[in-house]
PDB file of C-alpha atoms in Angstrom:
ATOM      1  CA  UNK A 321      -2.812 -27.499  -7.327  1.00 43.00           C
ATOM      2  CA  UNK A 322      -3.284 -23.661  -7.309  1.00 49.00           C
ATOM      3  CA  UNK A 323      -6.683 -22.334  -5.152  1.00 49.00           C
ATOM      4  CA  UNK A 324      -8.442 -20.992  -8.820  1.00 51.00           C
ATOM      5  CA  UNK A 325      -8.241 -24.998  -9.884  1.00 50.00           C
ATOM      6  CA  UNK A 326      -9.277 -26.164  -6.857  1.00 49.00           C
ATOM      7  CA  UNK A 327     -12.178 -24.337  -6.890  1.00 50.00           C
ATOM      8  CA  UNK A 328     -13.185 -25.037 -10.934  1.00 50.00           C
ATOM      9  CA  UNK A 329     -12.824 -29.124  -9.912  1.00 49.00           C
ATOM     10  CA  UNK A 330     -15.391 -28.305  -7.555  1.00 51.00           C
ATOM     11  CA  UNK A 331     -18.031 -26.322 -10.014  1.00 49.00           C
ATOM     12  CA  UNK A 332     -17.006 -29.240 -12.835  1.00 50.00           C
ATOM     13  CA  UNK A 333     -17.802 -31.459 -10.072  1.00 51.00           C
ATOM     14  CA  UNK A 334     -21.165 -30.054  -9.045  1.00 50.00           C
ATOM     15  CA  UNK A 335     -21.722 -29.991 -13.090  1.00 44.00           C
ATOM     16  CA  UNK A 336     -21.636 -32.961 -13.561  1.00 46.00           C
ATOM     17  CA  UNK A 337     -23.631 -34.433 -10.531  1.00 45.00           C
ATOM     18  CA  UNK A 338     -26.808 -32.114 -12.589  1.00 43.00           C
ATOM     19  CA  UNK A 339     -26.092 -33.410 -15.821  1.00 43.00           C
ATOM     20  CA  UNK A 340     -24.638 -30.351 -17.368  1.00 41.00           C
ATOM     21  CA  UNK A 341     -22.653 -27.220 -17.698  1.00 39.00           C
ATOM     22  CA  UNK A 342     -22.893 -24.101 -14.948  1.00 36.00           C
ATOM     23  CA  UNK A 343     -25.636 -22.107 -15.824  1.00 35.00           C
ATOM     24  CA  UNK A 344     -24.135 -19.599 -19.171  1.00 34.00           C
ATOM     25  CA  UNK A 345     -24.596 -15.547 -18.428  1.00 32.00           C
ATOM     26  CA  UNK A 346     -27.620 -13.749 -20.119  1.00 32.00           C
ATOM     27  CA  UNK A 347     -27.220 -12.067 -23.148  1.00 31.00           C
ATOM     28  CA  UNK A 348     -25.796  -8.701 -22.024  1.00 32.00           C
ATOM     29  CA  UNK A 349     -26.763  -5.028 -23.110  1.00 30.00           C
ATOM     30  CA  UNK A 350     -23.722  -2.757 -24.010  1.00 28.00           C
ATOM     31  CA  UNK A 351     -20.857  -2.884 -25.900  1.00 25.00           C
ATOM     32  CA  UNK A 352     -17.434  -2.375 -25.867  1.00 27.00           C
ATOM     33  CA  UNK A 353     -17.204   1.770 -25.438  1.00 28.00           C
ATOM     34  CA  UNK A 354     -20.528   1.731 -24.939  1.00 28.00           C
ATOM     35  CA  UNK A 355     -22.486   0.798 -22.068  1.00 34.00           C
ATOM     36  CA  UNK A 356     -25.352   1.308 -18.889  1.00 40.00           C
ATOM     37  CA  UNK A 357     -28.905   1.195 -20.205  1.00 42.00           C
ATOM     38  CA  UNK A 358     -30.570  -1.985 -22.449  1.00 35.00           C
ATOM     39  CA  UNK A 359     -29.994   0.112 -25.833  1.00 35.00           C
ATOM     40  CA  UNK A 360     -26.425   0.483 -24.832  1.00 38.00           C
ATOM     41  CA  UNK A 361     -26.859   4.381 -24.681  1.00 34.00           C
ATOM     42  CA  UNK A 362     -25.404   5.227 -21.004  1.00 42.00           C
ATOM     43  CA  UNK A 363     -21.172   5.194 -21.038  1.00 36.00           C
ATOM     44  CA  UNK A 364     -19.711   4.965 -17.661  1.00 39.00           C
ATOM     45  CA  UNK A 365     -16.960   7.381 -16.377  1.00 37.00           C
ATOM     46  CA  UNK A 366     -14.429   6.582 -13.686  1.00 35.00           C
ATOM     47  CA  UNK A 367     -16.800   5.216 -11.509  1.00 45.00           C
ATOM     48  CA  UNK A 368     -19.822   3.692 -12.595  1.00 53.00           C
ATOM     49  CA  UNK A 369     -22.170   3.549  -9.494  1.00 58.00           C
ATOM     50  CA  UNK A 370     -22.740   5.121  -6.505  1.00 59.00           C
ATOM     51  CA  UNK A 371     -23.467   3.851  -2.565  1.00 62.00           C
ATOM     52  CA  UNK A 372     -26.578   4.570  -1.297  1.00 59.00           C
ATOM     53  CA  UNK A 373     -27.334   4.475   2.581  1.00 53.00           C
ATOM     54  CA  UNK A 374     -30.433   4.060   4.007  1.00 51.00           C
ATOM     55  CA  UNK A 375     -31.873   3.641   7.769  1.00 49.00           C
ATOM     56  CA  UNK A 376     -30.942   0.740   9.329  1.00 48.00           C
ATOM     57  CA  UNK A 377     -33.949  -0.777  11.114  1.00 54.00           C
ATOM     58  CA  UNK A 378     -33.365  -1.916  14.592  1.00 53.00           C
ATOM     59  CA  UNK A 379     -33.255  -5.573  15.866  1.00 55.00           C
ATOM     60  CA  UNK A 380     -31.187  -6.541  12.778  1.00 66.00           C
ATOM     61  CA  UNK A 381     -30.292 -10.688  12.838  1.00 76.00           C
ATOM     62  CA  UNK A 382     -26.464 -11.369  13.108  1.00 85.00           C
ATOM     63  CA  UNK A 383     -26.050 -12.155   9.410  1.00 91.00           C
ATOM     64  CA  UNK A 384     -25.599 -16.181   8.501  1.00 93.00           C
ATOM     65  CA  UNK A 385     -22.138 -16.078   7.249  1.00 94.00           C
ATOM     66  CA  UNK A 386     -20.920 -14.177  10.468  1.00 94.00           C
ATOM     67  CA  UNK A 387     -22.592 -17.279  12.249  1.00 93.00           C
ATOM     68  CA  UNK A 388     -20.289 -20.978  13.716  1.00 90.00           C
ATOM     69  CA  UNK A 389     -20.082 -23.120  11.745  1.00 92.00           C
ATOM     70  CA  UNK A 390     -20.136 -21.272   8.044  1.00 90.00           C
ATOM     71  CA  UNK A 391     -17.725 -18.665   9.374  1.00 91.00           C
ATOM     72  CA  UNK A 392     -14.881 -21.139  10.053  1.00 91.00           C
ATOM     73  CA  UNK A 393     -16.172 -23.343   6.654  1.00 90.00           C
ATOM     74  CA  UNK A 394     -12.609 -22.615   4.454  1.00 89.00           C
ATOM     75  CA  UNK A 395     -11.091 -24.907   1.829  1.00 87.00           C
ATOM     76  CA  UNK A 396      -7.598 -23.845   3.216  1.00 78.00           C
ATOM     77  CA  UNK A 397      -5.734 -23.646   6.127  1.00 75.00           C
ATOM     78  CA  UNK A 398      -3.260 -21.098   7.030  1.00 71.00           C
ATOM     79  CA  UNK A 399      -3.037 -17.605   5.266  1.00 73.00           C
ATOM     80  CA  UNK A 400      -2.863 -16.779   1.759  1.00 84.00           C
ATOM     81  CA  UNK A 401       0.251 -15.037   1.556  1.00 87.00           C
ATOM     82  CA  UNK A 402       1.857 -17.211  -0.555  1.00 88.00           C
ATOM     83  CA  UNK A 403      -0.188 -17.368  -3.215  1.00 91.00           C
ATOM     84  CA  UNK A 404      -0.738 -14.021  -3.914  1.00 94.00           C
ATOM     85  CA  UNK A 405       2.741 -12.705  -3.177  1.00 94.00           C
ATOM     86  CA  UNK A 406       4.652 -11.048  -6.213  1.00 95.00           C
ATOM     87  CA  UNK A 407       6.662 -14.435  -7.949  1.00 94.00           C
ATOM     88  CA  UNK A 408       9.789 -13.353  -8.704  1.00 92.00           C
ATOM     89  CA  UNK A 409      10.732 -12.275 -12.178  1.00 91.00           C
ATOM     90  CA  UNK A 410       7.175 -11.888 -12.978  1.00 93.00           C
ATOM     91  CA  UNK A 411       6.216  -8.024 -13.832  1.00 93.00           C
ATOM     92  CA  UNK A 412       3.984  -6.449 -10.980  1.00 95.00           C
ATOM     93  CA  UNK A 413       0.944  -5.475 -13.571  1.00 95.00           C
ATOM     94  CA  UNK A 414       1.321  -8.471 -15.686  1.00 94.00           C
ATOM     95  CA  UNK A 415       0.706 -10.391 -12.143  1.00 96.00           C
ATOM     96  CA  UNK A 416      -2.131  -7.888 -11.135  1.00 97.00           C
ATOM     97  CA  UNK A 417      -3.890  -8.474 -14.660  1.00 96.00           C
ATOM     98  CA  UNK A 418      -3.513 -11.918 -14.850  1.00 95.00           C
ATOM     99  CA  UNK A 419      -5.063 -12.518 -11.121  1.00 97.00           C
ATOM    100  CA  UNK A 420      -7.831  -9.608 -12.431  1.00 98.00           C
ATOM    101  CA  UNK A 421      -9.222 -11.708 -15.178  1.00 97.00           C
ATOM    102  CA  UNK A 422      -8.979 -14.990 -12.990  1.00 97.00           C
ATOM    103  CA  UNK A 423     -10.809 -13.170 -10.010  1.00 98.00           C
ATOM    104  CA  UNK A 424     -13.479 -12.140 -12.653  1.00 98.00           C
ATOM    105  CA  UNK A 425     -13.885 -15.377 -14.246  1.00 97.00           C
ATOM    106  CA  UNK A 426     -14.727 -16.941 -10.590  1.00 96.00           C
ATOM    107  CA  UNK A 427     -17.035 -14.379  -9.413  1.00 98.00           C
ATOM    108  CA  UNK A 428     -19.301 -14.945 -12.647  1.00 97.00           C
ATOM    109  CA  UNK A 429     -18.908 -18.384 -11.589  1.00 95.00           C
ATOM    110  CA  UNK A 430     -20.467 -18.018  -7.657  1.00 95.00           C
ATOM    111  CA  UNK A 431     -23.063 -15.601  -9.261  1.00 97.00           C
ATOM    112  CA  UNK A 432     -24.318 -18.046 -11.647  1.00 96.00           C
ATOM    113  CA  UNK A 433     -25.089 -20.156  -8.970  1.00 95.00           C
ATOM    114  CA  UNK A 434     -27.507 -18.088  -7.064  1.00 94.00           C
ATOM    115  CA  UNK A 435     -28.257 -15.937 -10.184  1.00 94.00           C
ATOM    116  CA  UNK A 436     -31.783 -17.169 -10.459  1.00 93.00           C
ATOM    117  CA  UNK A 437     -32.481 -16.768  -7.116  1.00 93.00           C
ATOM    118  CA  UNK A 438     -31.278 -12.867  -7.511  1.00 95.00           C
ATOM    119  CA  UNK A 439     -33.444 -12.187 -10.499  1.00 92.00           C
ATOM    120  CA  UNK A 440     -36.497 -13.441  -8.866  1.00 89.00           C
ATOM    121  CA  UNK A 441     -36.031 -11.691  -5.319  1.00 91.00           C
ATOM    122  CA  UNK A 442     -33.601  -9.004  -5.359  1.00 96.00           C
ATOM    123  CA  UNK A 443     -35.288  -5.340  -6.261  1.00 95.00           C
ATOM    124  CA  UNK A 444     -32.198  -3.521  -5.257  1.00 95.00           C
ATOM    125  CA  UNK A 445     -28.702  -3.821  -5.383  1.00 97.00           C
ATOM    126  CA  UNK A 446     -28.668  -4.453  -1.161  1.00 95.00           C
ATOM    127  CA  UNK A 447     -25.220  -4.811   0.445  1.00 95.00           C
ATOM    128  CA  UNK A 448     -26.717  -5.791   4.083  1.00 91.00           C
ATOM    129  CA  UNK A 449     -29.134  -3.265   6.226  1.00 87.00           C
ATOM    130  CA  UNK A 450     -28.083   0.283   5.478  1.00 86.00           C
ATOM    131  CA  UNK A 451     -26.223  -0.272   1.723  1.00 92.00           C
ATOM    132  CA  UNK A 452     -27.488  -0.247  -1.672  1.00 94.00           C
ATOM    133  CA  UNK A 453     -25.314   0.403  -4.932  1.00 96.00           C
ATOM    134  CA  UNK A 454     -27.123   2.563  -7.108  1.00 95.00           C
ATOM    135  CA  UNK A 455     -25.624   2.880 -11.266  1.00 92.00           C
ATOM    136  CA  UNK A 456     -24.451   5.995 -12.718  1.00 88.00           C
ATOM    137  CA  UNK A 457     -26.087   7.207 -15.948  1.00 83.00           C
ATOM    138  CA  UNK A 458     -24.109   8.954 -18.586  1.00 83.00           C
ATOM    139  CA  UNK A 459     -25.882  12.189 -16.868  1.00 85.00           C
ATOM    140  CA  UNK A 460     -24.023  11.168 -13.446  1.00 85.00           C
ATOM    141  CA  UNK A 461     -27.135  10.720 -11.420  1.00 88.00           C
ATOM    142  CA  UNK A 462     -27.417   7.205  -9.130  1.00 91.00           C
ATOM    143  CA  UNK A 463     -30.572   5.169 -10.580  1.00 91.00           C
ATOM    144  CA  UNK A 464     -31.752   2.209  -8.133  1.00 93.00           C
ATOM    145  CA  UNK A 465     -31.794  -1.091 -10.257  1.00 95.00           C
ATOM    146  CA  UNK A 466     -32.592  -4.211  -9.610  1.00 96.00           C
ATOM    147  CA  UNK A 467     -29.315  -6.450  -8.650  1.00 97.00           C
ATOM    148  CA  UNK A 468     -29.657  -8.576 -11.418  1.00 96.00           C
ATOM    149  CA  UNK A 469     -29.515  -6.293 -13.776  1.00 96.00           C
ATOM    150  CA  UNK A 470     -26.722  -4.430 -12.018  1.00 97.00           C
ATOM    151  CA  UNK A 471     -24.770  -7.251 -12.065  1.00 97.00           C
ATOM    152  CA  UNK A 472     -25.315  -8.184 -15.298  1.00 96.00           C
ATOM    153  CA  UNK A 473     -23.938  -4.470 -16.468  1.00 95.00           C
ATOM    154  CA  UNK A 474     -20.831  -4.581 -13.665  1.00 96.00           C
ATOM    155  CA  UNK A 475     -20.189  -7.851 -15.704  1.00 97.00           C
ATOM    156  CA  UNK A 476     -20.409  -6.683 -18.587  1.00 96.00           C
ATOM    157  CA  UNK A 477     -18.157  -3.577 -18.485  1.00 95.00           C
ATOM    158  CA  UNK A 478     -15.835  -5.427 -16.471  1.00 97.00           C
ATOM    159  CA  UNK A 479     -15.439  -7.686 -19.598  1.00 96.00           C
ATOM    160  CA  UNK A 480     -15.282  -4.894 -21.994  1.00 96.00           C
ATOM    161  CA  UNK A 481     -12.213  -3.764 -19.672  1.00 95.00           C
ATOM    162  CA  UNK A 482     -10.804  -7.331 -19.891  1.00 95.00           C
ATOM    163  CA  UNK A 483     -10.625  -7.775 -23.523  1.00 94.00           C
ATOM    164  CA  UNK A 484      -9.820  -3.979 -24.842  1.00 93.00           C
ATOM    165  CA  UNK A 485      -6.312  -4.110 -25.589  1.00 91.00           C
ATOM    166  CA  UNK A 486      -5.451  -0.549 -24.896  1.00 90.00           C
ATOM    167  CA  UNK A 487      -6.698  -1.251 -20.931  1.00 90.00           C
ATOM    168  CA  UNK A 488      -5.201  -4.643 -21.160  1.00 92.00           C
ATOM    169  CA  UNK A 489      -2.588  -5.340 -23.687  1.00 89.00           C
ATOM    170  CA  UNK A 490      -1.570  -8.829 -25.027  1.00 76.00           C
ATOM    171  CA  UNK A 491       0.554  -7.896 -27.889  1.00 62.00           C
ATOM    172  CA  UNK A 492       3.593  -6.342 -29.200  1.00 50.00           C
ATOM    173  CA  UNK A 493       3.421  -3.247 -32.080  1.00 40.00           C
ATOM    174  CA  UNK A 494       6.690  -2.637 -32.195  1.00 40.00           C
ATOM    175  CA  UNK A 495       9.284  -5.807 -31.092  1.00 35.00           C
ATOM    176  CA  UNK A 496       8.586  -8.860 -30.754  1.00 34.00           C
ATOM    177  CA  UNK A 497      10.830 -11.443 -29.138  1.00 36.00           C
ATOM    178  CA  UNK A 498       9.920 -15.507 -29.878  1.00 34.00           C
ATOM    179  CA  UNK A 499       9.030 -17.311 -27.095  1.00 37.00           C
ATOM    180  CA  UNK A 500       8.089 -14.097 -24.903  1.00 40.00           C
ATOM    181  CA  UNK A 501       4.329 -12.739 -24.550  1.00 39.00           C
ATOM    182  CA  UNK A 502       3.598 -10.095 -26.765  1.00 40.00           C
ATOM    183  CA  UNK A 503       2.674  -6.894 -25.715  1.00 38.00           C
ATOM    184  CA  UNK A 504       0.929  -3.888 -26.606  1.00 41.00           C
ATOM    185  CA  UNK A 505       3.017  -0.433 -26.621  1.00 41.00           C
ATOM    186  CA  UNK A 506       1.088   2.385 -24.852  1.00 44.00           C
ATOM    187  CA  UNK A 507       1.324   5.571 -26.771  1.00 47.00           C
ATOM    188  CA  UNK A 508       1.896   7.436 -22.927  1.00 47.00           C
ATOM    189  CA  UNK A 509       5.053   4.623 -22.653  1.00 44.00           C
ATOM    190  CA  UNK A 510       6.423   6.746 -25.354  1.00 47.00           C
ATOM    191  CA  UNK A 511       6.504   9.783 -23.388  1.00 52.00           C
ATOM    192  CA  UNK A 512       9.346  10.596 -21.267  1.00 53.00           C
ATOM    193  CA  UNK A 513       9.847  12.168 -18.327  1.00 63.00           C
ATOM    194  CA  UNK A 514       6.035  10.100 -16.966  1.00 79.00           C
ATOM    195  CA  UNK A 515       6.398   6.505 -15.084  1.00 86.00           C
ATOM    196  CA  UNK A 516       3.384   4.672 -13.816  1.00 89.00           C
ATOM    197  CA  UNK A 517       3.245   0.719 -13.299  1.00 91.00           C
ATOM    198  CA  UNK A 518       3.303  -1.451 -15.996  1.00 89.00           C
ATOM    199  CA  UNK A 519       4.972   1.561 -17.890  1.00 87.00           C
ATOM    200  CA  UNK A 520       7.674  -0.942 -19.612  1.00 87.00           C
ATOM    201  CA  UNK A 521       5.730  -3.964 -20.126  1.00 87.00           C
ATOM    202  CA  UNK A 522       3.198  -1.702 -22.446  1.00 89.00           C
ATOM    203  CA  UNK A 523       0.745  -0.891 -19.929  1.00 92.00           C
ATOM    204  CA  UNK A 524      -1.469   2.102 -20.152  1.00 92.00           C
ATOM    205  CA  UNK A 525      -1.099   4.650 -17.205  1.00 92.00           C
ATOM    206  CA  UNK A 526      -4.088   4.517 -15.903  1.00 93.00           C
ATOM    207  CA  UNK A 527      -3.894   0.669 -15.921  1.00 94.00           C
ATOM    208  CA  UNK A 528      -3.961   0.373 -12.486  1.00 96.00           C
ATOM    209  CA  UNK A 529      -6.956   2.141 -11.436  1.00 95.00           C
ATOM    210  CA  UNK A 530      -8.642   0.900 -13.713  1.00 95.00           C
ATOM    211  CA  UNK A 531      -7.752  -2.485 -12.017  1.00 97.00           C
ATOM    212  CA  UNK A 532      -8.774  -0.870  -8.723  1.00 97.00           C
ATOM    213  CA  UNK A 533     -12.499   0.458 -10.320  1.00 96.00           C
ATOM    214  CA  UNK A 534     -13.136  -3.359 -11.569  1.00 98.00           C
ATOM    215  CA  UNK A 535     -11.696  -4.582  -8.011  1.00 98.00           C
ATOM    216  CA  UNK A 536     -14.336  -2.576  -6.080  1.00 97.00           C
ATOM    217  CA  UNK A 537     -17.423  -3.494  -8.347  1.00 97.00           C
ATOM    218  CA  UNK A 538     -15.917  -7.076  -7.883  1.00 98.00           C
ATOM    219  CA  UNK A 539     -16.335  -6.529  -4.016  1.00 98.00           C
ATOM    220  CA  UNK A 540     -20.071  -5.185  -4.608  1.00 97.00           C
ATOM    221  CA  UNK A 541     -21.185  -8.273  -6.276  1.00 98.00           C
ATOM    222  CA  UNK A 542     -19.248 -10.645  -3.040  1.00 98.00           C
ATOM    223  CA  UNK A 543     -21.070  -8.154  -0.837  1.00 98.00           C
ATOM    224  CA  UNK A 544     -24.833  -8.959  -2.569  1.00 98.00           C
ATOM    225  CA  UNK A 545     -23.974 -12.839  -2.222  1.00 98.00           C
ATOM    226  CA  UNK A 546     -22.927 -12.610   1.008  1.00 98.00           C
ATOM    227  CA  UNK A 547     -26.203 -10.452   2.549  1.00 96.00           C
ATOM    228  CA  UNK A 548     -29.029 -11.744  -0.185  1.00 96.00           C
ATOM    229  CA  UNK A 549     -28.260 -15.011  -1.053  1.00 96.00           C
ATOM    230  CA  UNK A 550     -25.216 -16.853   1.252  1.00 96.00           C
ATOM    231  CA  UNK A 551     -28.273 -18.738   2.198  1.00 95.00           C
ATOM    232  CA  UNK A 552     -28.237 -20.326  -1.236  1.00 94.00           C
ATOM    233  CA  UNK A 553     -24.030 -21.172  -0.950  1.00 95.00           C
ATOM    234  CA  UNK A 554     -24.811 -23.011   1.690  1.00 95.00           C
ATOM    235  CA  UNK A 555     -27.606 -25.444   0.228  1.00 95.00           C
ATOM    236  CA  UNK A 556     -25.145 -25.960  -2.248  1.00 94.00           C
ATOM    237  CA  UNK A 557     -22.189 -26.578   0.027  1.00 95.00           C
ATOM    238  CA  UNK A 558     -20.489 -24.055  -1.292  1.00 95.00           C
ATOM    239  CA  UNK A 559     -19.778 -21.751   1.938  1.00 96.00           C
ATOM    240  CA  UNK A 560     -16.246 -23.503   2.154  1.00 95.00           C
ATOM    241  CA  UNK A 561     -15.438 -21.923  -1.337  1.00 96.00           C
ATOM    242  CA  UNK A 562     -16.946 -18.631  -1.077  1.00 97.00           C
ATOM    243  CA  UNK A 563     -15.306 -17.830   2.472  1.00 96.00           C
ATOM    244  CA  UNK A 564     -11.644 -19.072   0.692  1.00 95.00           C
ATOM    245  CA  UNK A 565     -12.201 -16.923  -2.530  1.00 96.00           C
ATOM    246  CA  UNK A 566     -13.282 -14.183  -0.759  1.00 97.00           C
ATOM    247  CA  UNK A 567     -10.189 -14.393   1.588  1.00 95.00           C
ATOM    248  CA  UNK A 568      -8.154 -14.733  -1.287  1.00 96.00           C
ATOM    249  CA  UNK A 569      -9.523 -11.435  -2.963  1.00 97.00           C
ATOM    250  CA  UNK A 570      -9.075  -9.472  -0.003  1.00 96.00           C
ATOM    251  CA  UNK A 571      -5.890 -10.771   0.701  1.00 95.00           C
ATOM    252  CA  UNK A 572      -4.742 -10.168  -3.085  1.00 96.00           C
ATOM    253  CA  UNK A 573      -6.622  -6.107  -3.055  1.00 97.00           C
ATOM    254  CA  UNK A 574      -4.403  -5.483   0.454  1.00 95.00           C
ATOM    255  CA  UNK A 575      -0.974  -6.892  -0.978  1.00 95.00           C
ATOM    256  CA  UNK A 576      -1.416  -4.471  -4.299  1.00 96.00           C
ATOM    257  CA  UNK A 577      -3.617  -1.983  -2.335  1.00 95.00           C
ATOM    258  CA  UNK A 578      -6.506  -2.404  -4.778  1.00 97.00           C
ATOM    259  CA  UNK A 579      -9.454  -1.478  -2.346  1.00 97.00           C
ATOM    260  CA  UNK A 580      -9.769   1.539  -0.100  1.00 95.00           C
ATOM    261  CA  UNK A 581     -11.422   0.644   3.315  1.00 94.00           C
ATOM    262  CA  UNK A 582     -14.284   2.636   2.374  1.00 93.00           C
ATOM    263  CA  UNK A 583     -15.081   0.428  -0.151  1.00 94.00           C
ATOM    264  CA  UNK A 584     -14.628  -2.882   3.038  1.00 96.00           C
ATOM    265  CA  UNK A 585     -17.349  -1.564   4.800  1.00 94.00           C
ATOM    266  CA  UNK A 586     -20.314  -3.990   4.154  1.00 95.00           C
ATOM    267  CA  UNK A 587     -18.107  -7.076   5.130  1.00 97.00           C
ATOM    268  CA  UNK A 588     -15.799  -5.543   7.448  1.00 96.00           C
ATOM    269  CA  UNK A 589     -17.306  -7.651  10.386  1.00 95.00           C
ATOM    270  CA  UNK A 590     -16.183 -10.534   8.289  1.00 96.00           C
ATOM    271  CA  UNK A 591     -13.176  -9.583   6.731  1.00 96.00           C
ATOM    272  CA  UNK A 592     -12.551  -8.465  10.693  1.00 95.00           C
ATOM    273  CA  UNK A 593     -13.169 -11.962  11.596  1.00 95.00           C
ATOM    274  CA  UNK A 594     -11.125 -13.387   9.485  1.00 93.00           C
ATOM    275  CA  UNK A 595      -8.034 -11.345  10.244  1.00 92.00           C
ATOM    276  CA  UNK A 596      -8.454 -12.585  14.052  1.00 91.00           C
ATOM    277  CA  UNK A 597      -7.722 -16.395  12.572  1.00 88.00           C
ATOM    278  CA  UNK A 598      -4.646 -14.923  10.628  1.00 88.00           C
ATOM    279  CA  UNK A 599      -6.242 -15.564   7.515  1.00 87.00           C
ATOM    280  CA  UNK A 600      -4.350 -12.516   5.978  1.00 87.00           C
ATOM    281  CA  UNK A 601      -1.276 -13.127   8.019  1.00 81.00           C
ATOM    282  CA  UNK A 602       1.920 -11.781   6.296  1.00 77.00           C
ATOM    283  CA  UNK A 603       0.089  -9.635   3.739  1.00 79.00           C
ATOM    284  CA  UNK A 604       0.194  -5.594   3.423  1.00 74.00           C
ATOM    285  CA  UNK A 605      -1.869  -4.119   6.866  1.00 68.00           C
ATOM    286  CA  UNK A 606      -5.750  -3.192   5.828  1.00 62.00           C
ATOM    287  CA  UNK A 607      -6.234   0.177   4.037  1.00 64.00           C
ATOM    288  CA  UNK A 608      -6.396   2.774   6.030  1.00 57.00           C
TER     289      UNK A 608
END
């Protein structure tokens, strides 16, 4: 059983115990092209938000998930270097998409589970003491929102990046071969004299960073959860799966260098912690 269906038998589990489904996403401003504000009027460039640091007040509390036992809580044992390692005769960015959309498809998953506790109690978009993510508005300045609704628009234009076929093509203009996936042609694959990855499997060129922009608002939202509402995993027993996905993310950004360390910094303590177990044993050294 692969680590993405072990976790889903546990959220069908826990669904059924209440009687019903996980909670369903809100109704979502934006559309595909256009996105940022309710009316759908703000479009995002290459990066959508901005990090915001404030004073850090003294006599901060070591943070719950850095504390024994939830910081040893993991649904596997050993590293994850086998499971996110390149198969072989798989394409490189037909293995970074597909693990892209099942990454996103589990974070809306561990959001939905504390998202009523975040749109009740969370005014900003707080990473731990000193971090907030502000958005970007299609006039570039950072606007504070509250981390509900910045979630709900990272969501939202991660989706639209999903399911646009020119970002993340499924079929074949030009050849088709039965039996094979079909795939989109990028007009750039035409060119000559230009490579870039996923260049012969129909990927655009800027495929992969726009892999590595929905990577690092993917690492925002595990950032929120882990300082605002890890509180709430663990009521729900779910601090076993959180610290496992999360080690599988990280260990899946290092081995296709999808993250800068930059980006690390509001769980480096943890993501620290879990190197000294050799959690990320055998995968690519941290980002520099």
């Amino acid at each position: 059983m692969s680590f993405f269906n072990s976790i889903g038998r546990k959220f069908n589990q826990d669904a059924k115990r209440k009687g019903g489904k996980a909670p369903p996403l809100p109704n979502m401003p934006g559309s595909a092209g256009s996105f940022g504000g309710p009316s759908g009027a703000e479009t995002p460039g290459s990066s959508t938000s901005s990090v915001v640091s404030r004073p850090i007040p003294g006599g901060i509390a070591r943070p719950l998930f850095m504390c024994k036992p939830y910081i040893n809580a993991h649904l596997l044992k050993g590293n994850f270097k086998t499971i996110v390692v390149l198969p072989k005769h798989v394409d490189k960015a037909e293995w970074i998409a597909l693990n892209t959309f099942e990454f996103y498809e589990f974070i809306k998953l561990f959001y939905n589970t504390c998202r009523e506790f975040c749109e009740k109690k969370c005014p900003t978009m707080s990473a731990g003491p000193g971090t907030d993510y502000y958005w970007l508005g299609a006039d570039r300045k950072p606007r504070p929102l509250p981390a509900y609704t910045y979630i709900e628009y990272v969501l939202t234009w991660i989706n639209n990046r999903l399911t646009d076929e020119t970002v993340f093509p499924i079929r074949n203009s030009h050849s088709v071969t039965a039996g094979q996936t079909q795939i989109i042609a990028s007009p750039h694959g035409m060119q000559d004299g230009q490579t870039w990855l996923g260049k012969e499997t129909g990927f655009p060129y800027n495929f992969f960073s726009n892999c590595q922009a929905i990577f690092k608002q993917m690492f925002r939202i595990f950032a929120h959860i882990y300082h605002t509402h890890y509180v709430n995993m663990v009521h729900l027993s779910l601090e076993a799966h959180l610290n496992s996905f999360f080690a599988h993310f990280i260990s899946f950004s290092r081995e296709f260098e999808l993250l800068d360390a930059r980006d690390l910094e509001p769980l480096q303590p943890l993501i620290a912690a879990f190197d000294e177990k050799n959690i990320f044993q055998g995968v690519k050294n941290a980002p520099a």
